[in-house]
CSV table of C-alpha atoms in Angstrom, one decimal:
chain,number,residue,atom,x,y,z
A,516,UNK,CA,7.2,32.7,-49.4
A,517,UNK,CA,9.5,35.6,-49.7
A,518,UNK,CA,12.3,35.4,-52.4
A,519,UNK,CA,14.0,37.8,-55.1
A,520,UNK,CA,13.2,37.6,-58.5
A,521,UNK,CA,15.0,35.8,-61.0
A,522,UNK,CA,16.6,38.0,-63.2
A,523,UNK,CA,19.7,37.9,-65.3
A,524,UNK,CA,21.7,41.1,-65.4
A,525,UNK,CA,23.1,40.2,-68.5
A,526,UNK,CA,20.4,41.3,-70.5
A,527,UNK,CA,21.4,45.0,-69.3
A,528,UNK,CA,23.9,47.4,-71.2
A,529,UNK,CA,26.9,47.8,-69.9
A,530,UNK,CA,26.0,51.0,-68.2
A,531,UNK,CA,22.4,49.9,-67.1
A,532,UNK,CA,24.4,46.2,-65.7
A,533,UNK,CA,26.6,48.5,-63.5
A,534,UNK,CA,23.9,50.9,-62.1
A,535,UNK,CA,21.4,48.2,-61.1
A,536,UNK,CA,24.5,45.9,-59.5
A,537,UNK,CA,25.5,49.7,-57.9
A,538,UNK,CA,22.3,50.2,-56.8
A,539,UNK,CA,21.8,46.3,-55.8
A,540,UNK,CA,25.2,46.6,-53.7
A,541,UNK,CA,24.0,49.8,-51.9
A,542,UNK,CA,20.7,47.9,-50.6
A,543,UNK,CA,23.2,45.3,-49.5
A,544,UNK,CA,25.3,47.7,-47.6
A,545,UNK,CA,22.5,49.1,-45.7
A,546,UNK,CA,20.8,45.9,-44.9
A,547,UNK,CA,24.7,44.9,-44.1
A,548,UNK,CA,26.1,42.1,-45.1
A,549,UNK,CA,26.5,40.2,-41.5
A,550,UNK,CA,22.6,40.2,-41.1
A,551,UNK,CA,22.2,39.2,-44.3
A,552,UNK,CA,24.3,36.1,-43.7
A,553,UNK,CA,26.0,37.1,-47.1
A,554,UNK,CA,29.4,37.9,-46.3
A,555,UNK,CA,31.9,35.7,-48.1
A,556,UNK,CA,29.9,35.9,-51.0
A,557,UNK,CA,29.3,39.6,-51.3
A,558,UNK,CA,33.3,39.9,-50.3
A,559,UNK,CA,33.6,37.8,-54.1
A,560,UNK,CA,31.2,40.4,-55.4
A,561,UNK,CA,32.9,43.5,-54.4
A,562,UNK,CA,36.2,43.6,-56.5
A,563,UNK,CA,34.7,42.7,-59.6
A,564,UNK,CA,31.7,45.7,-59.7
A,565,UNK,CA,35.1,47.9,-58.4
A,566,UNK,CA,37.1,46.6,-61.7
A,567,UNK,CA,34.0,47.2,-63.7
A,568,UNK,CA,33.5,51.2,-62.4
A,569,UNK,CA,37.3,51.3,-63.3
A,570,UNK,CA,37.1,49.9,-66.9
A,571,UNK,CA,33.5,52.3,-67.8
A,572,UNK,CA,35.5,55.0,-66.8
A,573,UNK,CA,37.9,54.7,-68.5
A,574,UNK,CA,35.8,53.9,-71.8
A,575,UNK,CA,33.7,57.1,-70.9
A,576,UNK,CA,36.9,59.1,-71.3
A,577,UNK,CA,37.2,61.4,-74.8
A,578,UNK,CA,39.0,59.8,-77.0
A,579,UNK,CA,41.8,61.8,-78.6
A,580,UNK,CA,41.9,60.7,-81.9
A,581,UNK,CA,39.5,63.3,-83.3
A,582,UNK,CA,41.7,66.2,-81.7
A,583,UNK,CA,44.5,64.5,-83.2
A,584,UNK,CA,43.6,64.8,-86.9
A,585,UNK,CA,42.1,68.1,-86.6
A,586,UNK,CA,45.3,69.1,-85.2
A,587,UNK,CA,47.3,68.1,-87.9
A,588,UNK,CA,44.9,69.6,-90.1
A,589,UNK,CA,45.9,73.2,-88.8
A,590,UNK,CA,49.2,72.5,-89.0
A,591,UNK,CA,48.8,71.2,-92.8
A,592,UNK,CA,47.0,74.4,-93.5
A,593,UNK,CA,49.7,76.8,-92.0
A,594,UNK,CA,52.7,75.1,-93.7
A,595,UNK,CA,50.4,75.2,-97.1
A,596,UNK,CA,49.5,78.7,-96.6
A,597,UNK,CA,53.3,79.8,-96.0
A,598,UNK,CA,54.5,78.0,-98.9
A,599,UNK,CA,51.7,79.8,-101.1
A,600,UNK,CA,52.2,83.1,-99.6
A,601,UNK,CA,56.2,82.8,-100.0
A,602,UNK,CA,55.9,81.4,-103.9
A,603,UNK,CA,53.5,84.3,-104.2
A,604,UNK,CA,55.9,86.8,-103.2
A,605,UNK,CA,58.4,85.1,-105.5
A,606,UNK,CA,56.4,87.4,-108.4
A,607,UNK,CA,57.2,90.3,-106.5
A,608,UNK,CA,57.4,94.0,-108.3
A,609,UNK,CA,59.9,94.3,-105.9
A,610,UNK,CA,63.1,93.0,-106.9
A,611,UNK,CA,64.1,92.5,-102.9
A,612,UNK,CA,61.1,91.3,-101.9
A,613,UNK,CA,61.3,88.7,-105.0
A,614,UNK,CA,64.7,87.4,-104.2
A,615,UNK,CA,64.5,87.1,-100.3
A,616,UNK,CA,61.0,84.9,-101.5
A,617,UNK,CA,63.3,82.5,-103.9
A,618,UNK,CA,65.5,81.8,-101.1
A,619,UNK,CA,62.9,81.0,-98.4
A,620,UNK,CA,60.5,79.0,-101.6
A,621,UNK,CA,64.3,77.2,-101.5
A,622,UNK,CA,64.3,76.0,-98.4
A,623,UNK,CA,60.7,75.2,-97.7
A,624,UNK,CA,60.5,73.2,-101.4
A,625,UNK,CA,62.7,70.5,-99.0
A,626,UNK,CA,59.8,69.6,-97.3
A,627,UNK,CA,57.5,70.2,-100.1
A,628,UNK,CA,55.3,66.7,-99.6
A,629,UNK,CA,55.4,66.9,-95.6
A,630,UNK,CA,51.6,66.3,-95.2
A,631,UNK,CA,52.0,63.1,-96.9
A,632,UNK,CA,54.3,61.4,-94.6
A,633,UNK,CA,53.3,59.6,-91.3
A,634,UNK,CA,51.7,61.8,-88.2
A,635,UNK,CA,54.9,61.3,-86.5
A,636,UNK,CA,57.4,61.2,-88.9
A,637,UNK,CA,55.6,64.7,-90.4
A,638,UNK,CA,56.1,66.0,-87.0
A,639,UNK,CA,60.5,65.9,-87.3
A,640,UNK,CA,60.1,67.2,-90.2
A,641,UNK,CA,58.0,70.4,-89.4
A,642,UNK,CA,60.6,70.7,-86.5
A,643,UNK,CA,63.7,70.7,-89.3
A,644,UNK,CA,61.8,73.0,-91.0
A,645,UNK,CA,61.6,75.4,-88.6
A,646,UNK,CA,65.5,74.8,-87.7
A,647,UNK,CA,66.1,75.8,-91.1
A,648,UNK,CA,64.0,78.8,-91.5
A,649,UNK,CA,64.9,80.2,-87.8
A,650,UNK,CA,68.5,80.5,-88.4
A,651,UNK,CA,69.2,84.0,-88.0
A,652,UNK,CA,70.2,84.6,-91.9
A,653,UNK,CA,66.8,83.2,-92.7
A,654,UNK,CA,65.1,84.9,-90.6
A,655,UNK,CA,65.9,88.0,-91.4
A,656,UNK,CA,64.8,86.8,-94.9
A,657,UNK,CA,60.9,85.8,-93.8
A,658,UNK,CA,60.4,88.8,-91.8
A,659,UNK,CA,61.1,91.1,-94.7
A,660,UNK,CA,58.3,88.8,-97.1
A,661,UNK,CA,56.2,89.5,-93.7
A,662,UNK,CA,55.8,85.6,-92.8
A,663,UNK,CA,57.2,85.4,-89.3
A,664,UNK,CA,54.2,85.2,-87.3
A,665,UNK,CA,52.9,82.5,-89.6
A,666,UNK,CA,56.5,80.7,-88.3
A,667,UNK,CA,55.9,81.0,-84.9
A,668,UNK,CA,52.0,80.2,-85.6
A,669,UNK,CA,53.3,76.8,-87.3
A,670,UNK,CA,55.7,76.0,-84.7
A,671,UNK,CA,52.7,76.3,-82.1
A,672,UNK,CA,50.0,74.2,-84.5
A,673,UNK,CA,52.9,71.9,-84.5
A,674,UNK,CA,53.6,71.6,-80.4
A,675,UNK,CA,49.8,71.6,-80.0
A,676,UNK,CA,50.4,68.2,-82.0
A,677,UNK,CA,52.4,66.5,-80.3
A,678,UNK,CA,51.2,67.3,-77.0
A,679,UNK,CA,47.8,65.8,-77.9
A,680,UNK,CA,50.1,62.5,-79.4
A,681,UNK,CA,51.3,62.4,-75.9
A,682,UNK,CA,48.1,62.8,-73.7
A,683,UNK,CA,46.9,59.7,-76.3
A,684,UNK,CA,49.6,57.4,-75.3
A,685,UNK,CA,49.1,57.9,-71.8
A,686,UNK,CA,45.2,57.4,-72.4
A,687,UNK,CA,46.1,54.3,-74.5
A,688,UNK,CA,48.2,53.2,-71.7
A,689,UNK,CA,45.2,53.2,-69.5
A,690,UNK,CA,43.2,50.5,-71.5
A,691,UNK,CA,41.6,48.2,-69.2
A,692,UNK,CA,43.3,45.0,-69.2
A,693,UNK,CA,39.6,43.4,-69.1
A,694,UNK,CA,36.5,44.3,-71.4
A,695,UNK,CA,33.2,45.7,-69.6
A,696,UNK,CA,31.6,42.4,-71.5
A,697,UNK,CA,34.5,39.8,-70.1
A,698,UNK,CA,33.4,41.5,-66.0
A,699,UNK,CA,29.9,41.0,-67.1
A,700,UNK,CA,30.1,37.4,-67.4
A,701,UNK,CA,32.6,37.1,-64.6
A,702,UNK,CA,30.5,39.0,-62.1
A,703,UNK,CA,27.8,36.8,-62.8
A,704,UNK,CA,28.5,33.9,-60.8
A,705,UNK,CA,29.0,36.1,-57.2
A,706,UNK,CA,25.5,38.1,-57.7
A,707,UNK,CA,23.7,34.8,-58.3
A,708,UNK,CA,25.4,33.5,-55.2
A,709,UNK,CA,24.0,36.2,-53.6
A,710,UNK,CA,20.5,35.8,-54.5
A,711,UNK,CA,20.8,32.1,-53.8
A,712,UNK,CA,22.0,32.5,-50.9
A,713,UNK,CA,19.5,34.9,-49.8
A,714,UNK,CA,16.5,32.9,-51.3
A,715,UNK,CA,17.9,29.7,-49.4
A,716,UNK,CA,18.0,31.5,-46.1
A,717,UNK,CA,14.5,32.7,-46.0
A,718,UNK,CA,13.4,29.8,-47.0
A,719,UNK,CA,15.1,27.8,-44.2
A,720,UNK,CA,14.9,30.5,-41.5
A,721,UNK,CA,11.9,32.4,-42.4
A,722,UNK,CA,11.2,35.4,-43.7
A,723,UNK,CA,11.4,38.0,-41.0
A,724,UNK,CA,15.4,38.8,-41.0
A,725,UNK,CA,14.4,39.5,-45.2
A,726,UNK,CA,11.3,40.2,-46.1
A,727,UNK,CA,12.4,44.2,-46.2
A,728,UNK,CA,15.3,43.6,-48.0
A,729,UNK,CA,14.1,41.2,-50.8
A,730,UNK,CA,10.9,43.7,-51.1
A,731,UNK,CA,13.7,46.3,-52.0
A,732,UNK,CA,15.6,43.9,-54.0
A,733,UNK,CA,12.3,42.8,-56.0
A,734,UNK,CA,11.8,46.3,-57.2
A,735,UNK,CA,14.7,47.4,-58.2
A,736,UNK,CA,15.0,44.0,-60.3
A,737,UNK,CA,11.3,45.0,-61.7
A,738,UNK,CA,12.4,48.4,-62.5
A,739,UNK,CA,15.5,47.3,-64.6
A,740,UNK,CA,13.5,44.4,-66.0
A,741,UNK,CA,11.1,46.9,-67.6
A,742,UNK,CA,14.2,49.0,-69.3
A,743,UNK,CA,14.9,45.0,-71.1
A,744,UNK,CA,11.5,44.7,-72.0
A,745,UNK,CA,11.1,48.2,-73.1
A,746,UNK,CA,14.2,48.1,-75.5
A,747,UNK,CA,13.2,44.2,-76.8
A,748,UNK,CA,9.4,46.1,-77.7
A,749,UNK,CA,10.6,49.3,-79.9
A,750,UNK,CA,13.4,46.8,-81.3
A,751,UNK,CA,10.4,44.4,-82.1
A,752,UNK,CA,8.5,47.5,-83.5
A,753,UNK,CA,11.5,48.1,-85.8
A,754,UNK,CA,11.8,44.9,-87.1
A,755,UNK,CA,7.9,44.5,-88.0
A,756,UNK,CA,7.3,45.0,-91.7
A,757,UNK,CA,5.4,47.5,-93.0
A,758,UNK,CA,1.5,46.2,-93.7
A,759,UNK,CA,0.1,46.1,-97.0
A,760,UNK,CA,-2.7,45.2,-99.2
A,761,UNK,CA,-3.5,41.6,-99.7
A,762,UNK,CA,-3.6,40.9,-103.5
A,763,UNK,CA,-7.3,40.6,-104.6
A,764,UNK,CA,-8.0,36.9,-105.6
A,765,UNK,CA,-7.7,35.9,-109.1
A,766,UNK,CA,-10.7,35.2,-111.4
């Protein structure tokens, strides 16, 4: 009597559960549905492996968080290397050089404990820095103590930031609604309708219109079966204690 395994997906990771219902849908497709005398049912089983391509997709995507704090990290390091560079200067032998340092050590001693205020809020107040040190006046004052560039390399460090604060939102924003493990369960009801379905059918009808198909079906469900069994041995193998000596007997 021809009939597909049983075999519960479940077991599967979630990107081993989607490959072998992708790979079980694509045997369905070319066997077609109609002949198969699976069409409502697969029709329920469609949606759900689309929503679950959609939600691993969006879990394979980069998270930014990492770029985030190594881009406030630069920035940190620019505004901490001006501020030493300009209180540096302030010990000029020249006089000039000294005084235009003060006045800049001045102004950047308003923001002294930036780093230590929240990502965004550390982001207005680079940006009021900036203000402040660009005004024309000032300006003039940092590009004679030879700091400038370092100005224009904070301001950048500083956009760089809250670009990649942006692009995070916007990949926050994309969160699936519904975990991977919710559509796991959920998609479990239309693939065992399917194999049911199937099973019932060659039973009542015979096995001619799906012998070829459930011979397909059969090894792909033997083929991810083996991954289960494979990862339930080497977690078996981990678990085994070590072997020792058994205690010689007592006198």
């Amino acid at each position: 009597m021809v009939q597909i395994s049983k075999f519960n997906p479940s077991y599967l990771r979630n990107e081993e559960h989607f490959n072998f219902l992708t790979d079980l849908s694509e045997l369905i497709t070319a066997a077609t549905p109609a002949a198969l005398n699976i069409a409502d049912e697969y029709a329920a089983f469609t949606p759900l492996l689309a929503e679950e391509a959609n939600v691993l997709e969006i879990i394979r995507k980069n998270s930014y968080t990492e770029s985030v704090i190594e881009a406030d990290e630069v920035r940190d390091q620019i505004f901490n290397f001006i501020k030493a560079s300009v209180k540096t200067q302030t010990k000029s032998y020249d006089a000039a050089i000294a005084a235009s340092a003060a006045k800049v050590l001045n102004i950047i001693n308003n923001y002294t404990a930036v780093s230590q205020f929240g990502l965004q809020e550390e982001t207005g107040k680079i940006i009021n820095l900036l203000d402040d040190l660009k005004q024309t006046s000032v300006m003039a004052l940092c590009t004679q103590i030879g700091i400038k560039a370092h100005i224009t390399e904070l301001e950048n460090a500083n956009n760089r930031f809250k670009t990649l604060m942006t692009d995070r939102r916007a990949e926050e924003a994309q969160k699936p609604l519904r975990s991977a493990g919710e559509l796991i369960d959920e998609i479990k009801a239309p693939y065992n309708a399917i194999i049911d379905k199937i099973n019932a059918l060659a039973l009542v009808n015979g096995e001619a219109d799906y012998k070829d198909f459930v011979s397909k079906a059969n090894a792909l469900i033997t083929e991810y079966r083996k991954v289960v069994m494979m990862r339930r041995s080497r977690s078996a193998d981990a678990d085994e204690p070590e072997e020792t000596e058994a205690p010689e007997p007592t006198k």
